[in-house]
Coordinates of C-alpha atoms in Angstrom, one line a residue:
M1 CA 75.0 89.3 101.9
S2 CA 79.0 90.3 102.0
P3 CA 80.4 91.4 98.9
Y4 CA 83.4 88.9 99.4
F5 CA 83.0 85.0 99.8
T6 CA 85.4 84.2 102.9
R7 CA 87.3 80.7 103.6
Q8 CA 88.2 81.7 107.3
K9 CA 88.4 78.3 108.7
L10 CA 90.6 77.0 106.0
A11 CA 92.9 80.2 106.6
A12 CA 92.8 79.3 110.1
D13 CA 93.5 75.5 109.5
Y14 CA 96.6 76.4 107.5
C15 CA 97.9 79.0 110.5
D16 CA 97.6 76.1 112.7
A17 CA 99.4 74.1 110.5
L18 CA 102.4 76.6 110.3
T19 CA 102.3 76.5 114.3
G20 CA 102.8 72.6 114.3
D21 CA 99.2 72.7 116.1
G22 CA 97.1 71.6 113.3
L23 CA 96.2 68.0 111.5
V24 CA 99.0 68.7 109.0
D25 CA 102.7 69.7 110.2
A26 CA 103.8 72.6 108.1
S27 CA 106.0 74.1 110.6
S28 CA 108.6 74.0 108.4
G29 CA 107.2 75.6 105.5
L30 CA 103.6 75.6 103.5
F31 CA 103.6 75.1 100.3
L32 CA 100.6 75.1 98.3
A33 CA 99.7 74.3 94.4
A34 CA 96.8 75.5 92.7
P35 CA 96.1 76.2 88.9
R36 CA 96.1 79.9 88.1
R37 CA 92.4 81.8 88.3
T38 CA 91.1 79.6 91.0
G39 CA 91.2 81.7 93.4
K40 CA 94.6 81.0 95.4
T41 CA 95.6 84.7 95.4
T42 CA 92.5 86.3 96.5
F43 CA 92.5 83.6 99.2
L44 CA 96.0 84.3 100.4
R45 CA 95.2 88.9 100.6
R46 CA 91.4 88.3 101.8
D47 CA 91.9 85.3 104.4
L48 CA 95.0 84.1 105.0
M49 CA 96.6 87.4 106.0
P50 CA 94.1 88.5 107.8
E51 CA 93.7 85.4 109.8
A52 CA 97.6 86.2 110.2
V53 CA 96.8 89.8 111.9
L54 CA 94.3 88.1 114.0
R55 CA 97.0 86.4 115.5
Q56 CA 99.2 89.3 116.1
W57 CA 101.6 88.1 113.2
L58 CA 102.9 90.5 110.8
P59 CA 101.9 89.2 107.2
V60 CA 104.7 90.3 104.1
Y61 CA 103.5 89.3 101.0
V62 CA 105.5 89.1 97.6
D63 CA 104.4 88.1 94.1
L64 CA 107.6 86.5 92.2
W65 CA 105.6 86.5 88.8
E66 CA 105.1 90.5 88.8
S67 CA 108.6 91.2 88.0
Q68 CA 110.2 88.4 86.3
Q69 CA 113.1 90.2 85.5
T70 CA 114.1 91.2 89.2
P71 CA 115.9 88.3 91.2
P72 CA 113.8 86.6 93.4
T73 CA 115.7 87.2 96.6
R74 CA 115.8 90.9 95.4
L75 CA 111.5 91.0 95.3
V76 CA 111.6 89.4 98.5
A77 CA 114.1 92.0 100.7
T78 CA 112.4 94.6 98.7
A79 CA 109.0 93.5 100.5
V80 CA 110.8 92.7 104.1
V81 CA 112.2 96.3 103.6
N82 CA 109.0 97.7 103.1
A83 CA 107.2 96.2 105.8
L84 CA 110.1 97.5 108.3
R85 CA 109.8 100.9 106.9
I86 CA 106.2 100.9 108.0
E87 CA 107.0 99.3 111.4
Q88 CA 109.8 101.6 111.5
S89 CA 107.5 104.6 111.2
R90 CA 105.2 103.4 113.6
V91 CA 107.5 102.0 116.4
A92 CA 110.3 105.1 115.9
D93 CA 110.7 105.6 119.4
E94 CA 111.3 102.3 120.2
L95 CA 113.9 101.5 117.2
A96 CA 115.6 104.4 118.2
L97 CA 116.2 103.2 121.6
K98 CA 117.5 100.1 120.3
S99 CA 120.6 101.9 118.5
G100 CA 121.2 104.5 120.6
M101 CA 120.4 107.4 118.4
S102 CA 117.8 109.9 118.1
A103 CA 114.0 109.0 116.7
A104 CA 114.6 111.5 113.4
A105 CA 118.1 110.1 112.9
V106 CA 117.0 106.9 112.8
T107 CA 117.2 105.3 108.7
L108 CA 117.3 101.4 107.5
E109 CA 120.9 102.4 106.2
D110 CA 121.7 102.6 109.8
F111 CA 121.0 99.1 110.4
G112 CA 122.8 98.0 107.0
L113 CA 119.9 96.9 105.5
E114 CA 119.3 99.2 102.3
N115 CA 121.5 96.5 100.4
V116 CA 119.5 93.2 101.9
G117 CA 120.1 90.2 99.8
A118 CA 122.8 92.1 97.3
P119 CA 126.0 90.5 97.9
E120 CA 127.6 93.3 99.8
G121 CA 124.4 93.9 102.0
K122 CA 122.9 91.9 104.6
T123 CA 121.6 88.4 104.6
L124 CA 117.4 87.9 104.8
A125 CA 117.7 86.2 107.7
V126 CA 119.0 89.9 109.5
A127 CA 116.4 91.6 107.8
L128 CA 113.9 88.9 108.8
R129 CA 114.9 88.9 112.6
T130 CA 115.1 92.6 112.5
L131 CA 111.5 93.0 111.1
S132 CA 110.2 90.3 113.5
E133 CA 112.2 92.3 116.8
V134 CA 110.7 95.8 115.4
A135 CA 107.2 94.6 115.3
G136 CA 107.3 92.8 118.3
K137 CA 105.9 89.7 116.6
P138 CA 106.5 86.7 114.5
V139 CA 106.7 87.4 110.6
M140 CA 104.4 85.3 107.9
L141 CA 106.7 85.5 104.6
V142 CA 103.9 84.6 102.0
V143 CA 105.9 83.8 98.6
D144 CA 103.4 83.6 95.9
E145 CA 104.3 81.6 92.4
A146 CA 107.6 80.6 94.2
Q147 CA 108.3 78.2 91.4
E148 CA 109.6 81.6 89.2
V149 CA 112.7 81.1 91.6
L150 CA 113.5 77.8 89.1
N151 CA 114.0 80.7 86.7
S152 CA 117.1 81.8 87.6
A153 CA 120.4 80.9 89.7
D154 CA 119.0 82.8 92.5
D155 CA 119.2 81.1 96.0
L156 CA 116.4 82.4 97.6
M157 CA 115.2 79.1 98.8
F158 CA 118.5 78.9 100.7
S159 CA 118.0 82.1 101.8
L160 CA 114.0 81.3 103.3
K161 CA 116.0 78.4 105.0
S162 CA 118.7 80.1 106.4
A163 CA 115.8 82.6 108.0
R164 CA 113.9 79.8 109.4
D165 CA 116.9 78.2 110.9
T166 CA 118.3 81.2 112.5
V167 CA 115.4 83.5 113.2
G168 CA 114.4 81.0 116.0
V169 CA 111.5 81.6 118.7
D170 CA 110.9 84.1 120.8
A171 CA 111.4 83.7 124.6
H172 CA 108.0 81.4 125.0
G173 CA 109.2 78.9 122.3
A174 CA 107.0 80.3 119.5
R175 CA 108.0 80.5 116.2
R176 CA 109.3 84.1 114.9
L177 CA 108.8 83.4 111.3
F178 CA 106.6 81.3 109.0
I179 CA 107.1 80.8 105.4
V180 CA 104.3 79.9 102.9
C181 CA 105.3 79.3 99.2
T182 CA 102.3 78.9 96.7
G183 CA 102.6 78.2 93.3
S184 CA 100.0 78.0 90.0
H185 CA 102.0 74.9 88.7
R186 CA 102.1 72.0 90.7
D187 CA 105.1 70.1 89.1
K188 CA 107.0 73.2 89.0
L189 CA 106.5 73.6 92.8
L190 CA 107.2 70.2 93.7
H191 CA 111.3 70.6 92.5
L192 CA 111.8 73.2 95.4
V193 CA 111.2 69.8 97.5
L194 CA 111.8 66.3 95.8
T195 CA 115.8 66.3 95.7
K196 CA 118.2 66.5 98.3
K197 CA 119.6 69.5 96.5
Q198 CA 116.8 71.4 97.5
P199 CA 116.6 73.3 100.8
F200 CA 113.2 72.5 101.7
Y201 CA 113.4 68.5 100.8
G202 CA 111.2 66.7 102.3
S203 CA 108.4 68.8 102.8
S204 CA 105.4 68.4 100.9
V205 CA 103.3 70.2 98.0
Q206 CA 99.5 70.2 99.0
P207 CA 96.8 71.0 96.6
F208 CA 95.0 74.3 97.5
P209 CA 91.4 73.2 97.6
F210 CA 89.3 74.4 94.8
L211 CA 86.3 77.0 95.4
G212 CA 83.3 74.5 95.7
R213 CA 79.6 74.0 95.9
D214 CA 79.3 76.8 98.6
Y215 CA 81.0 79.4 96.8
V216 CA 78.6 78.7 93.6
D217 CA 75.5 78.8 96.4
W218 CA 76.9 82.3 97.4
Y219 CA 77.7 83.8 94.1
T220 CA 74.3 82.5 92.9
G221 CA 72.3 84.2 96.0
R222 CA 74.7 87.6 94.9
I223 CA 73.6 87.3 91.1
N224 CA 70.1 86.5 91.5
Q225 CA 69.7 89.7 93.5
H226 CA 70.0 91.4 90.9
L227 CA 67.2 89.8 88.3
A228 CA 63.6 88.8 88.1
E229 CA 62.1 86.6 90.2
D230 CA 61.6 84.6 86.8
N231 CA 65.0 85.2 85.1
R232 CA 67.3 83.8 87.8
F233 CA 70.1 81.4 87.6
E234 CA 70.0 77.6 89.4
P235 CA 72.7 76.7 91.9
D236 CA 73.2 73.0 90.4
A237 CA 73.4 74.6 86.9
V238 CA 76.1 77.4 88.0
F239 CA 77.9 74.5 89.8
D240 CA 77.5 72.2 86.8
A241 CA 79.4 75.4 84.9
F242 CA 81.8 75.9 87.4
K243 CA 83.6 72.4 87.1
L244 CA 83.5 72.8 83.2
V245 CA 85.7 75.9 83.1
G246 CA 88.0 74.5 86.0
H247 CA 86.5 76.1 89.0
R248 CA 87.8 79.3 88.0
P249 CA 85.2 82.2 88.9
E250 CA 86.5 84.6 86.5
I251 CA 85.3 82.7 83.4
L252 CA 82.6 81.7 85.7
K253 CA 81.4 85.4 85.8
K254 CA 82.4 86.5 82.3
I255 CA 80.3 83.8 81.2
I256 CA 77.2 84.6 83.3
S257 CA 77.3 88.3 82.6
E258 CA 76.8 87.5 79.0
I259 CA 73.8 85.8 79.6
A260 CA 72.0 87.0 82.8
L261 CA 70.9 90.4 81.1
D262 CA 68.8 88.8 78.2
E263 CA 65.3 88.5 79.9
G264 CA 63.9 86.6 76.6
A265 CA 66.0 83.9 77.8
A266 CA 64.6 83.4 81.2
H267 CA 63.5 79.8 80.3
S268 CA 66.7 78.7 79.3
L269 CA 69.6 80.2 81.3
G270 CA 70.5 77.1 82.6
E271 CA 70.7 75.6 79.2
R272 CA 72.7 78.7 77.9
L273 CA 75.0 78.5 80.8
A274 CA 76.1 74.9 80.1
R275 CA 76.6 75.9 76.6
G276 CA 78.6 78.7 77.6
A277 CA 80.7 76.5 79.5
I278 CA 81.5 73.9 77.2
A279 CA 82.2 76.0 74.6
R280 CA 85.1 77.6 76.4
Q281 CA 86.5 74.1 77.6
D282 CA 86.3 73.3 74.1
E283 CA 88.2 76.5 72.9
I284 CA 90.8 75.8 75.1
W285 CA 90.8 71.9 74.2
D286 CA 91.0 72.7 70.2
E287 CA 93.7 75.2 71.1
Y288 CA 96.0 72.2 72.5
S289 CA 94.7 69.8 70.2
R290 CA 96.2 71.6 67.4
A291 CA 99.2 72.3 68.9
Y292 CA 100.1 68.9 69.5
D293 CA 98.8 67.7 66.1
N294 CA 101.8 69.9 64.9
L295 CA 104.2 68.5 66.6
S296 CA 106.9 66.0 65.1
R297 CA 106.7 62.5 66.3
P298 CA 109.6 62.5 68.6
Q299 CA 108.4 65.8 70.1
Q300 CA 104.9 63.9 70.9
A301 CA 106.7 61.1 72.2
V302 CA 108.8 63.1 74.6
L303 CA 105.8 65.3 75.4
S304 CA 104.0 62.2 76.6
L305 CA 106.9 60.8 78.7
L306 CA 107.1 64.4 80.4
V307 CA 103.3 64.2 81.3
E308 CA 103.6 60.9 82.8
G309 CA 107.2 60.8 84.7
G310 CA 105.7 64.6 86.0
P311 CA 108.9 65.7 88.7
Q312 CA 110.5 62.5 88.0
F313 CA 111.2 62.6 84.3
E314 CA 114.7 62.4 83.5
P315 CA 115.0 63.3 79.8
F316 CA 118.2 61.4 79.1
S317 CA 118.0 58.3 81.0
E318 CA 118.0 55.2 79.4
V319 CA 114.4 54.3 80.2
T320 CA 113.4 57.4 78.8
I321 CA 115.2 57.0 75.5
T322 CA 114.1 53.4 75.3
A323 CA 110.5 54.3 75.9
C324 CA 111.0 57.3 73.0
S325 CA 111.9 54.8 70.6
R326 CA 109.3 52.4 71.3
I327 CA 106.9 54.9 70.9
V328 CA 108.5 56.7 67.6
G329 CA 109.2 53.0 66.2
S330 CA 112.8 53.6 66.1
T331 CA 116.2 54.0 67.7
L332 CA 116.6 57.8 69.1
A333 CA 119.5 59.0 70.8
A334 CA 119.7 61.2 73.7
T335 CA 120.5 64.1 70.7
H336 CA 117.4 63.6 69.5
I337 CA 115.8 64.0 72.6
Q338 CA 117.4 67.4 73.4
K339 CA 116.4 68.1 70.0
A340 CA 112.8 67.6 70.8
L341 CA 113.0 69.4 73.9
D342 CA 114.5 72.3 72.3
A343 CA 111.5 72.6 69.6
L344 CA 108.8 71.9 72.9
R345 CA 110.4 75.1 74.8
K346 CA 110.5 77.4 71.5
K347 CA 106.5 76.3 71.1
D348 CA 106.0 77.4 74.7
L349 CA 105.0 73.7 75.6
V350 CA 107.8 72.8 77.8
W351 CA 109.9 74.8 80.7
R352 CA 113.3 74.3 81.6
S353 CA 114.6 75.6 85.0
A354 CA 117.8 77.5 85.4
R355 CA 119.1 73.7 87.0
G356 CA 117.9 71.8 84.2
E357 CA 114.5 70.3 85.0
Y358 CA 111.8 70.0 82.7
A359 CA 108.1 70.3 83.0
L360 CA 105.0 71.2 81.1
D361 CA 105.0 75.1 80.6
D362 CA 101.0 74.9 81.2
S363 CA 100.1 72.6 83.4
S364 CA 96.3 72.5 81.9
F365 CA 97.6 71.1 78.8
G366 CA 98.5 67.8 81.0
D367 CA 94.9 67.6 81.9
W368 CA 93.9 67.5 78.4
F369 CA 96.8 65.0 77.6
K370 CA 95.9 62.6 79.9
R371 CA 91.8 62.8 79.1
K372 CA 93.0 62.5 75.6
S373 CA 95.5 59.5 75.5
G374 CA 93.6 57.6 78.3
M375 CA 96.1 57.5 80.9
K376 CA 95.6 55.2 83.2
T377 CA 95.7 55.6 87.0
D378 CA 95.9 53.1 89.8
A379 CA 93.9 53.3 92.9
S380 CA 96.7 55.9 94.4
G381 CA 96.3 58.2 91.7
T382 CA 99.7 57.3 90.3
T383 CA 100.2 57.6 86.6
G384 CA 100.0 54.4 84.8
D385 CA 100.8 53.3 81.3
M386 CA 100.0 55.3 78.2
A387 CA 99.9 55.9 74.6
T388 CA 100.1 59.2 72.9
P389 CA 96.8 60.4 71.7
G390 CA 96.1 58.9 68.1
S391 CA 98.5 56.2 68.4

């Protein structure tokens, strides 16, 4: 049995979308959102990027979460330049021929790429075009945790759109640059495509599919190989637990590791697995509940409307102020809304972008809130009227 669970078909479908040949056309950019620890980054590294290599593309990966103190454009530029260094070494003779210098003398500095992304340096578009030309193949740029660009005044997304528009196509009409942006917070990622001010306006954010029953069957088979026949897990029980922990492989593995080697519990593995998953879920839910209960009434009201509004939430609109006043039972003003938002940010419940947009800091909090508040949805899944928990 393979040591890794692969999703090759999904990777191929996404690559087809990038070329415009799939059911979904993502040739202008592919945006994927999934909660943290649900397998997104593993998929990017072990499935999507290898699929790109099979198609003779050059994948370049950068995680904006790894170094939040570094400007996003600089992080991407560094990844592109590092890839160029590797390609430079591989095709030194061809690179030297292009520049008219000896192979030994060729450096990135000779192409003005030592300061890519800096005000005095070349643009990302130039660097990406150079990389594609040197490699002799299209580049697939994967920007993980792309929503982090919203935490700074960085113009990365404008740079990427410029690169997409200027790198162009090869002699056969095929694209030379594919852009993939992923994020662990859908509402934040949506801020990159929802407004006309954003360079990728009009693109859609697709939900990245959770690992499902096929993963659970594979994983259960692997762990059962190491257990006695009378001390094995049932796939149905494992799948039920997997759903309870939000389709998060790491949490499932932790729960299973705590009970799998207890030979005296062979008759109750499924029951113990369910209890462990429920306990984990309750632990998280209780933490959210305590945080919410400690909020003032105006803070609860603002938070409820933020969950309801999602990316369309406008904190200082007349509609929002009126709704908050109705929930609280007294007249509020914009200053009260601002004070509540500031308090929610200090409690790490609400996030504010460098451009003044607001969203939940932890999207899972919204899942808890919707469940506890009885938020209604119509047939299309659109959020309807709701009340704050306990009201």
